[in-house]
Short mmCIF file of C-alpha atoms and ligand atoms in Angstrom, two decimals:
data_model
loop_
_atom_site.label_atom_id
_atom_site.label_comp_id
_atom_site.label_asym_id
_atom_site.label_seq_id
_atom_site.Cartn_x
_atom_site.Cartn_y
_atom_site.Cartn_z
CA UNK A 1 55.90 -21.15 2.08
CA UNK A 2 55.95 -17.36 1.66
CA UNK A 3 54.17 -15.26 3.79
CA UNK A 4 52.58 -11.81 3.22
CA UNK A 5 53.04 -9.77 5.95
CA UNK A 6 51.51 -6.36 6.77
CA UNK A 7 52.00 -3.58 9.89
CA UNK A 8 49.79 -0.51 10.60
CA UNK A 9 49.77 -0.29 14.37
CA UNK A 10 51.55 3.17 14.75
CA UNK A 11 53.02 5.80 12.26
CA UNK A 12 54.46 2.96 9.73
CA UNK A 13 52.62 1.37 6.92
CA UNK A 14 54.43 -1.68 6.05
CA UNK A 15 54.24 -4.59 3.76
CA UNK A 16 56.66 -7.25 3.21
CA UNK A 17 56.94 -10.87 1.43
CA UNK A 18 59.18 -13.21 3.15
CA UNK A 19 60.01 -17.37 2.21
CA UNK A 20 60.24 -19.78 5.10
CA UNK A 21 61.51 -23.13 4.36
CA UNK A 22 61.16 -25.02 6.77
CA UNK A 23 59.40 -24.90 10.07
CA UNK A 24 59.70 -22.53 13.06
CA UNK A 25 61.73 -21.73 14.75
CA UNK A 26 64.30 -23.41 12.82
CA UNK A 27 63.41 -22.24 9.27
CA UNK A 28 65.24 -20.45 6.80
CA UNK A 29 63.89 -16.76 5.84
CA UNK A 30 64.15 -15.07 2.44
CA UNK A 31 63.05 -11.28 2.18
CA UNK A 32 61.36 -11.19 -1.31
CA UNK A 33 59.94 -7.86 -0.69
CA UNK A 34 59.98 -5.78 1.75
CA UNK A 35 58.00 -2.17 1.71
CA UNK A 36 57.88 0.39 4.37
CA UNK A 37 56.46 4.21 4.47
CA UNK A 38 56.91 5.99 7.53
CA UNK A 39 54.65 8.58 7.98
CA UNK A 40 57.07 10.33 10.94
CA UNK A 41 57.45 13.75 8.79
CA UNK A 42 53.42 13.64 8.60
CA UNK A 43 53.03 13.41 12.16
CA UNK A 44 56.00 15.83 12.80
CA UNK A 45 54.07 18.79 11.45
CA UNK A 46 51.61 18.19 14.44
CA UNK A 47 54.11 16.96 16.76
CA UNK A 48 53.06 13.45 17.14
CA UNK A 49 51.04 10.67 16.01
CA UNK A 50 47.19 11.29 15.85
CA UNK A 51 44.75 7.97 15.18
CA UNK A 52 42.78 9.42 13.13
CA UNK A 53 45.89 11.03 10.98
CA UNK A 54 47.75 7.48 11.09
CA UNK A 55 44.70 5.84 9.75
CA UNK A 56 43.73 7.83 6.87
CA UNK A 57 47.55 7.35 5.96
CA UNK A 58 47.75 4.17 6.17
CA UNK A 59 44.30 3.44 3.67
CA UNK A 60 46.68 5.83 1.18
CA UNK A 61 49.72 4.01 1.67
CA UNK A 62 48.65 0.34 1.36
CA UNK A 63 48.12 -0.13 -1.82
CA UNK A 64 51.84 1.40 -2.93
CA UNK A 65 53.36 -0.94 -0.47
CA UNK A 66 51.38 -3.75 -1.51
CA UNK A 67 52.45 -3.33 -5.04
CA UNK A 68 56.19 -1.90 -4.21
CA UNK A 69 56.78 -5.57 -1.75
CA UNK A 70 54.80 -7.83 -4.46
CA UNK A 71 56.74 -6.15 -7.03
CA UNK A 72 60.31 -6.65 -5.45
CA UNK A 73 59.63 -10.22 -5.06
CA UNK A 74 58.33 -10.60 -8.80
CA UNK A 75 56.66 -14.07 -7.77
CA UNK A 76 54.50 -15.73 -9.91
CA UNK A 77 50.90 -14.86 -10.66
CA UNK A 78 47.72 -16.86 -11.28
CA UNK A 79 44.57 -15.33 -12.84
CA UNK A 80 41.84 -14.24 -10.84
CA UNK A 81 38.52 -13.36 -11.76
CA UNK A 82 36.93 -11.30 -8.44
CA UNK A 83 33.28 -12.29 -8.56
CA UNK A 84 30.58 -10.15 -7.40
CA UNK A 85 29.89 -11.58 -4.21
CA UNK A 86 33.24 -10.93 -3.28
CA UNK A 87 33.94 -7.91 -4.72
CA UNK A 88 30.53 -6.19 -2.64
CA UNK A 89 32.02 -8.08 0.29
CA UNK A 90 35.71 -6.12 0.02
CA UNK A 91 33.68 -3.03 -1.17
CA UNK A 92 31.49 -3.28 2.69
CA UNK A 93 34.31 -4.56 4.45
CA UNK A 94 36.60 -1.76 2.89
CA UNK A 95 33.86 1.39 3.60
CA UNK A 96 35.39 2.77 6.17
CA UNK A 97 38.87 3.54 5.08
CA UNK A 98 38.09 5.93 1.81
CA UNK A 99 39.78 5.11 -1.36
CA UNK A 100 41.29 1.88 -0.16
CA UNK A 101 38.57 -0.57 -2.08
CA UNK A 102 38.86 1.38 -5.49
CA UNK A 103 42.84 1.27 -4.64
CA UNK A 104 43.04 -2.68 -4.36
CA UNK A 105 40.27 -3.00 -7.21
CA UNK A 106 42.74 -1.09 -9.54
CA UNK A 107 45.55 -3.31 -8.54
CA UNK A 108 43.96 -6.11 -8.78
CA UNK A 109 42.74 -5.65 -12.76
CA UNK A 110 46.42 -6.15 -13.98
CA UNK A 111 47.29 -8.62 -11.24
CA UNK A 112 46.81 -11.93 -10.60
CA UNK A 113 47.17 -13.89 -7.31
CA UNK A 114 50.52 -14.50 -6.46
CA UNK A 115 52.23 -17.17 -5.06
CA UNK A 116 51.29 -16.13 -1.39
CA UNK A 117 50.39 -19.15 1.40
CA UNK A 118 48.98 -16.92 3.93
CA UNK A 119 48.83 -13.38 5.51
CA UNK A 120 50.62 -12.27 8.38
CA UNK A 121 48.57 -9.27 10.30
CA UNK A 122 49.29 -6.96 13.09
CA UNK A 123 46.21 -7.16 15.36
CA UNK A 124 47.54 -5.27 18.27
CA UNK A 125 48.40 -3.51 20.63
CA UNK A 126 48.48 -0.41 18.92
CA UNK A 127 46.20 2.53 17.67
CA UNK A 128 42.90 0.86 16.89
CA UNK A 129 41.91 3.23 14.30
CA UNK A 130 45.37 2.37 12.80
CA UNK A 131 45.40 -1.29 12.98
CA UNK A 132 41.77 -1.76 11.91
CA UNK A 133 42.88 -0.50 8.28
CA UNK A 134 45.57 -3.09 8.04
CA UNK A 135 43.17 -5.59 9.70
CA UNK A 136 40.29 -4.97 6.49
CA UNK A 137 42.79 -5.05 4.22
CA UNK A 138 44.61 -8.66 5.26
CA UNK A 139 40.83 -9.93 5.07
CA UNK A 140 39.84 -8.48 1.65
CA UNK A 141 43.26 -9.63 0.05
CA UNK A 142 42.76 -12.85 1.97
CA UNK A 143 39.11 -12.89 0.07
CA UNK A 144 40.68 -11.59 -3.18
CA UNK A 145 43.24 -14.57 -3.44
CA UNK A 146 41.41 -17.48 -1.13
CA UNK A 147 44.34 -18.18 1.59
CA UNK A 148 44.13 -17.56 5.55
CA UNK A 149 45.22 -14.77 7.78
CA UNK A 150 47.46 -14.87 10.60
CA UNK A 151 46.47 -12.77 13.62
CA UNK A 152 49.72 -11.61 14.93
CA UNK A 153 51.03 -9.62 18.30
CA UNK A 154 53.09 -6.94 17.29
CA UNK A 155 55.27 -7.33 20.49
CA UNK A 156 55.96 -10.75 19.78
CA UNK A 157 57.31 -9.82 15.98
CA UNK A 158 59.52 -7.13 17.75
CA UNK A 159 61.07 -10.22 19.87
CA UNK A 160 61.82 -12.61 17.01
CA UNK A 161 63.55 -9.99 14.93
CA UNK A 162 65.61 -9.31 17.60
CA UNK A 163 66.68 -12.67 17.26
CA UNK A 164 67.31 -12.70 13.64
CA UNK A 165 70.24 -12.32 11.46
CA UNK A 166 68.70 -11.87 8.17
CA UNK A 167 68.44 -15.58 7.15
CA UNK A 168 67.55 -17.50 10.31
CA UNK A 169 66.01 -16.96 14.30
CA UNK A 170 69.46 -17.45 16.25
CA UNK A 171 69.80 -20.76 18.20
CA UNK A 172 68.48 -19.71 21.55
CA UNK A 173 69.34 -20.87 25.03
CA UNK A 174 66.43 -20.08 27.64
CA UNK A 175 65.20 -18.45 30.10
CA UNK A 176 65.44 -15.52 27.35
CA UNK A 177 64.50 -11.98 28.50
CA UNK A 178 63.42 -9.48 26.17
CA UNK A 179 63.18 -5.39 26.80
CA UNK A 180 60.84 -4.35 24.88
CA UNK A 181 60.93 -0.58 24.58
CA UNK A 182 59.06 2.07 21.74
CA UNK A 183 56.88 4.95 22.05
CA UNK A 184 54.25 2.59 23.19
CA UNK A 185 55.43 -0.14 25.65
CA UNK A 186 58.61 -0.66 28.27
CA UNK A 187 58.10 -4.50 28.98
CA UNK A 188 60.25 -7.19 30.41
CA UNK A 189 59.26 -10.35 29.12
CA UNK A 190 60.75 -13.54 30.39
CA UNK A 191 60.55 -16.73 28.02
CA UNK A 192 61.06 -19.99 29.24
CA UNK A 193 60.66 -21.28 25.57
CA UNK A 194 59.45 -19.82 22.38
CA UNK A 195 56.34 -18.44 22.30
CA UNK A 196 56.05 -18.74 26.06
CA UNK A 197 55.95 -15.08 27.65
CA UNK A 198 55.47 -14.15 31.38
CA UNK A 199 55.19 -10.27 31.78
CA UNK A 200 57.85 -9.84 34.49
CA UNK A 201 57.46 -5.79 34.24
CA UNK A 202 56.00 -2.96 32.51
CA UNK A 203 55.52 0.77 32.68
CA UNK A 204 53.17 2.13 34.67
CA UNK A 205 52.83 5.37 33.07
CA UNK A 206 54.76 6.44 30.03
CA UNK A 207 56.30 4.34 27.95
CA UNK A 208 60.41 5.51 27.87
CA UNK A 209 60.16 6.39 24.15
CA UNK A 210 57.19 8.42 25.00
CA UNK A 211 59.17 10.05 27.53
CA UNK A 212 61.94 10.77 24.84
CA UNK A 213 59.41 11.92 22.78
CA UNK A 214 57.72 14.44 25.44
CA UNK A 215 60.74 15.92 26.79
CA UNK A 216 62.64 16.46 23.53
CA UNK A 217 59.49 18.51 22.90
CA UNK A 218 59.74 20.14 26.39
CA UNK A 219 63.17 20.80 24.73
CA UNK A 220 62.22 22.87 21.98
CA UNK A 221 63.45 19.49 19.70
CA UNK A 222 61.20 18.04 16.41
CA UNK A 223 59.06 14.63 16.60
CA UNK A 224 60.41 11.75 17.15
CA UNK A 225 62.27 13.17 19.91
CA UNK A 226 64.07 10.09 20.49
CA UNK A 227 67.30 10.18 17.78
CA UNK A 228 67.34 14.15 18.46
CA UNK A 229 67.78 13.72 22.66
CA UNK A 230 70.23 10.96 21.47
CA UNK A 231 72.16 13.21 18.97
CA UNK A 232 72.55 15.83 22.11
CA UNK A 233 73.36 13.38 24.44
CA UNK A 234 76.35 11.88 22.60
CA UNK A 235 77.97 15.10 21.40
CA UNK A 236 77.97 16.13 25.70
CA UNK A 237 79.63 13.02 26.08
CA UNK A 238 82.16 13.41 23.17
CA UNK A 239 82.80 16.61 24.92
CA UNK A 240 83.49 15.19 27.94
CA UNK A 241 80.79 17.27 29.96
CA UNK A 242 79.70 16.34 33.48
CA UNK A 243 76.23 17.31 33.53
CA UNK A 244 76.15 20.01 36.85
CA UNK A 245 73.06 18.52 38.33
CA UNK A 246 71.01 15.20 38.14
CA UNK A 247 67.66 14.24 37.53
CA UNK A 248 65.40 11.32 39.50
CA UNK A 249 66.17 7.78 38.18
CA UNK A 250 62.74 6.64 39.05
CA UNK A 251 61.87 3.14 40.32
CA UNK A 252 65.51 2.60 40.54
CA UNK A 253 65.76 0.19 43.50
CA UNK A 254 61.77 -0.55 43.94
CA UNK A 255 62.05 -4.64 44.16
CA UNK A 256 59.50 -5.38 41.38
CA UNK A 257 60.25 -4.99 37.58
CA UNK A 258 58.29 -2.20 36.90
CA UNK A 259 59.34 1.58 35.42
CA UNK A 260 58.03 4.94 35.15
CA UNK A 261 58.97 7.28 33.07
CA UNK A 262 56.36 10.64 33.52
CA UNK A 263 58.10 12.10 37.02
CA UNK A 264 61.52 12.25 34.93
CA UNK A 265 59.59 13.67 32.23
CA UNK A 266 57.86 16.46 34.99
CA UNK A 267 61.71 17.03 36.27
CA UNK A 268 62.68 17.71 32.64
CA UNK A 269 59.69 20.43 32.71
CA UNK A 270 61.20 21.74 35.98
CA UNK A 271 64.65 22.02 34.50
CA UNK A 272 63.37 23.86 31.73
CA UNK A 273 61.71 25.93 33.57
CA UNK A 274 64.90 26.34 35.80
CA UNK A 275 66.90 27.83 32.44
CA UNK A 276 69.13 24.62 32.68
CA UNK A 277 70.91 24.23 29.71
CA UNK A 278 69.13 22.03 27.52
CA UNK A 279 71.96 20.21 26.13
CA UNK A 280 72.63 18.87 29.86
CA UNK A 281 68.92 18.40 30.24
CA UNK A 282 69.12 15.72 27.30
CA UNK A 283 72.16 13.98 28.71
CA UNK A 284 71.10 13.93 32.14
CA UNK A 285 67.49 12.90 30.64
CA UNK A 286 68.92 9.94 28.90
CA UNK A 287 71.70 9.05 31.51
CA UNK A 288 68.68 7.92 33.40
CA UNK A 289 66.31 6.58 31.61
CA UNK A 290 69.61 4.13 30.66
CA UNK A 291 70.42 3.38 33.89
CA UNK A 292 66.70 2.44 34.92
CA UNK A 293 66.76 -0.27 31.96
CA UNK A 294 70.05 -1.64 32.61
CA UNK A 295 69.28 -1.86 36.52
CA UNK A 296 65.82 -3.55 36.26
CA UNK A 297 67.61 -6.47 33.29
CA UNK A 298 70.40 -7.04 36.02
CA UNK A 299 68.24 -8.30 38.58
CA UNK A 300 66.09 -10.15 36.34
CA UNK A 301 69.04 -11.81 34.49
CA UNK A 302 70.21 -12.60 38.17
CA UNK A 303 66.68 -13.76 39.73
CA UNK A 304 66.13 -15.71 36.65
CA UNK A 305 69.27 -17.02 35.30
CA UNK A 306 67.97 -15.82 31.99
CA UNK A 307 70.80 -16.67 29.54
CA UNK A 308 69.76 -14.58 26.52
CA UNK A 309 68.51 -10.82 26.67
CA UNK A 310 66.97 -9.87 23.50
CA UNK A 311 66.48 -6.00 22.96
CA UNK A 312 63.45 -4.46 20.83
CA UNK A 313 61.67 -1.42 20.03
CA UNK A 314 62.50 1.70 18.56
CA UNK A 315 64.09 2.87 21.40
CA UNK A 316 66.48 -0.22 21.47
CA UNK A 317 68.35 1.89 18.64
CA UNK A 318 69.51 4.18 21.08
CA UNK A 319 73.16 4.50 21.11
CA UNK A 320 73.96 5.12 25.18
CA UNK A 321 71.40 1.66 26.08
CA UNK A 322 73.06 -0.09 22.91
CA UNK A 323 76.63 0.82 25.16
CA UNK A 324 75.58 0.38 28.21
CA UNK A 325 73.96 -3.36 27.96
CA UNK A 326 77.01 -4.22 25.83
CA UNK A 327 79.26 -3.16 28.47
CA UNK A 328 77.43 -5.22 30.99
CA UNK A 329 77.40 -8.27 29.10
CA UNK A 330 80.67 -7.92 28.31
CA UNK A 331 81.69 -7.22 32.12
CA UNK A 332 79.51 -9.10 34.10
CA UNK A 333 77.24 -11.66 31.85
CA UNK A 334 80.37 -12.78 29.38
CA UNK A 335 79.28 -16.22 28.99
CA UNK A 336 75.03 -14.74 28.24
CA UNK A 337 74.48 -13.45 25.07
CA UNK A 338 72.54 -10.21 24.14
CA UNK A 339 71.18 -9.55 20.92
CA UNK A 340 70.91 -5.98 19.77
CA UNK A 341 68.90 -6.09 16.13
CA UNK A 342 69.76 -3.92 13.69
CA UNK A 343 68.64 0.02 13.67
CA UNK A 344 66.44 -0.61 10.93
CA UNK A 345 65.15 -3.81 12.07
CA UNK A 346 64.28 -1.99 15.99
CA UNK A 347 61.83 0.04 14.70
CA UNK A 348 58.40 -1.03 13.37
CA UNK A 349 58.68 -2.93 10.39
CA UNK A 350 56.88 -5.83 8.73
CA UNK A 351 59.50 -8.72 7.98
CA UNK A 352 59.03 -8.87 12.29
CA UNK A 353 55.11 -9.64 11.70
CA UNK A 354 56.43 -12.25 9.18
CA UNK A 355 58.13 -14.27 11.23
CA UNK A 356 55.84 -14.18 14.10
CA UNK A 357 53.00 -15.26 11.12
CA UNK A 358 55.43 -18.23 10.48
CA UNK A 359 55.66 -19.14 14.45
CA UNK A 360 51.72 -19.12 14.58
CA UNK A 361 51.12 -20.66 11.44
CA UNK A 362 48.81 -23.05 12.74
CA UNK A 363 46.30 -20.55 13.85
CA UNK A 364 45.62 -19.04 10.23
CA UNK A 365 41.94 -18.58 9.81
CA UNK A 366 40.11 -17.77 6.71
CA UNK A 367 39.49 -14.25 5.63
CA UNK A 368 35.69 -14.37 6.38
CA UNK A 369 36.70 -14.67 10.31
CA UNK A 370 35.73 -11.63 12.09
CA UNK A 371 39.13 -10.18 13.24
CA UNK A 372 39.24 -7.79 16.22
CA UNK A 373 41.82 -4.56 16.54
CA UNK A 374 43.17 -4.92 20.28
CA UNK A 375 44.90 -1.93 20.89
CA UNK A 376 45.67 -3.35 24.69
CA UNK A 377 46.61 -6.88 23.26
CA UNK A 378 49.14 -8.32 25.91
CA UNK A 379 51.69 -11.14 24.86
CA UNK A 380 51.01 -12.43 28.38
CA UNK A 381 49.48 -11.75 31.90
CA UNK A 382 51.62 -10.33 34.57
CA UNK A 383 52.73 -12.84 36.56
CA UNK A 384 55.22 -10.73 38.93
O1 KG4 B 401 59.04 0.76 17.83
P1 KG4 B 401 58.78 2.11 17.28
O2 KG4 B 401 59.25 2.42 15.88
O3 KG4 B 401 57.24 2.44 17.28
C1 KG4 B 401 56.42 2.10 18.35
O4 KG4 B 401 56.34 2.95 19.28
O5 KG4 B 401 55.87 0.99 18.33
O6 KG4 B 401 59.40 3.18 18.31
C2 KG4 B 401 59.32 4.57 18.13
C3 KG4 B 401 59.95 5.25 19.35
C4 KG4 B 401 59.77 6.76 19.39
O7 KG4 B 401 59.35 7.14 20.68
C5 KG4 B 401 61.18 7.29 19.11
O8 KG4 B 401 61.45 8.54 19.72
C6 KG4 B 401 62.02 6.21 19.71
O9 KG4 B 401 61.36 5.00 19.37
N1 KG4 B 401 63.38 6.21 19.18
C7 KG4 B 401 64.46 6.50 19.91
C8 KG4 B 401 65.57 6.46 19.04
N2 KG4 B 401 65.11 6.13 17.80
C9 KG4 B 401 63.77 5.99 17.90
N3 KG4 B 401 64.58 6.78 21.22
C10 KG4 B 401 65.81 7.02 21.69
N4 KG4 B 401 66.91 7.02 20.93
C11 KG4 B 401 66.86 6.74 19.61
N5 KG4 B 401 67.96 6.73 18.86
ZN1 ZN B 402 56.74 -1.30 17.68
#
């Protein structure tokens, strides 16, 4: 079957078109298309992402994608002739998001429907304003071309890509942990079996890209903050510098699974504010925010005997916490396997919201379904 996928929940707009044959979560995947705009030097100019800003680029961007991913995977089309019941339902349920309707009516007069089986949607958790564009769009194209949509948990499409090598979801020995860490989240999820999630952890203030993102600006570094404290932070240790003082690794030993990331963020500001130099300030910054991760996975892969740690999240394209869980697989957990995706795949993308559309195929509903944004939406309760 192939699978329309589409992502809005933060600063990317993405569309892909992906072939499963066969069933999850033993299937075979083929990317026919795969379209991504991120809107990163958009937000940069106001030095991070803004709802309101995300949304009205992601009503722009659509459409482009749409036809870019559907273009790439040149699949067949049947005609289509958009009554007007429908076409007044796409125009209401597309008022909100300017331009988008007369966008998708203009695509749709030289195309027909393609050979799509059903649409894969991020629902949440996200930016509402965000994910309600790509929300009223799944449910007009699902109107325009009469096949179901997938809601889908962004978090969730984050864990199966970590798991996936381009063609398949890696044979997978459980309990799996995953470490889910972006601008948005720092979660550690503990699966007993596929799509079965217990929230072991979380953060109970910023999320560790945030905190990236916050002190690179307390820095005097661009948005995404992220790659430019990691870009610091490597050349110090290239250099061989000892940074001359240390900042708090917060939560280190506390016996739960849970982080915080906004008093290292508040010792950053002090630093600053000390005249530290800010080159140690970004090594010391990301020495512990790396050793907070890796200490909090240890004791879970020890309390739980979790035989599989799957990394996701921008932030899981970090260089020092790519070393530093290699090095403790390969030291302590030899016979465990970690799976560290691909840069490009880490980040938000839409192939991820593919393949968790495939694992939930059998909870497509049709496009008239009211479909709610969840900004908050939680793969699982908190059980620890
Ligand atoms: O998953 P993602 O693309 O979007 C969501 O937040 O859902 O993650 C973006 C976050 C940003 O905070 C960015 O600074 C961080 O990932 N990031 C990094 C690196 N690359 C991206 N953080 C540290 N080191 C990196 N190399
Ligand atoms: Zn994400």
């Amino acid at each position: 079957m192939n699978i329309l996928s589409i992502e809005t929940s933060c600063d990317e707009t993405a569309v892909s078109i992906v072939r499963a044959d066969g069933d999850f979560p033993h299937a075979t995947y083929t990317i026919l298309g795969n379209a991504l705009f991120s809107q990163i030097d958009i937000h940069r100019e106001y030095g991070g992402v803004f709802p309101a800003v995300a949304k009205r680029e992601h009503a722009k961007t659509l459409v482009p994608m749409l036809e870019k991913a559907l273009g790439e995977a040149a699949l067949s089309e049947k005609e289509i002739v958009l009554d007007e019941n429908t076409h007044t339902a796409i125009t209401e349920l597309l008022s909100r998001e300017p331009g988008l309707a007369e966008a998708l009516f203009r695509y749709c007069s030289t195309h027909g429907k393609p050979e799509v089986d059903a649409i894969g949607v991020t629902v949440g958790p996200g930016l509402e304003p965000a994910l309600w564009v790509g929300i009223n769009f799944a449910r007009a194209l699902s109107l325009v071309w009469d096949i179901p949509i997938v809601p889908v948990d962004h978090m969730e499409g984050h864990i199966l890509i970590g798991l996936f090598d381009g063609t398949r979801l890696a044979p997978t020995t459980f309990p799996a942990l995953a470490l889910l860490i972006s601008g948005g989240h720092t979660e550690l999820v503990l699966m007993q079996d596929w799509k079965s999630y217990e929230l072991l952890g979380e953060t109970r203030d910023d999320a560790v890209g945030e905190a990236f993102d916050k002190s690179a600006r307390l820095l005097g570094l661009p948005y995404p903050g992220g790659p430019e404290i990691s870009r610091i932070a490597e050349g110090t240790r290239e250099e061989g510098m000892i940074p001359s003082f240390t900042l708090p690794r917060p939560m280190l030993t506390s016996p739960d699974y849970d982080f915080s990331f906004s008093g290292l963020k508040t010792a950053v500001l002090h630093a600053v504010k000390d005249g530290k130099d800010q080159r140690e300030i970004a090594r010391e910054f990301e020495d512990a925010a790396t050793e907070v991760l890796v200490a909090k996975v240890r004791r879970a892969l020890d309390e739980h005997n979790a035989q599989t740690l799957i990394l996701g999240g921008g932030v899981a394209a970090n260089t020092n916490i790519r070393r530093a869980f290699a090095d403790l697989f390969r030291d302590e957990y030899p016979e465990r396997a970690l799976f560290l995706p691909e840069k490009t795949l880490t980040t938000d993308n839409a192939v991820m919201i593919a393949l968790s559309a495939h694992a939930r195929i059998n909870e497509a509903v049709p496009g008239t379904t009211e479909l709610r944004a969840d900004g908050n939406l939680r793969l699982a309760p908190k059980t620890a």
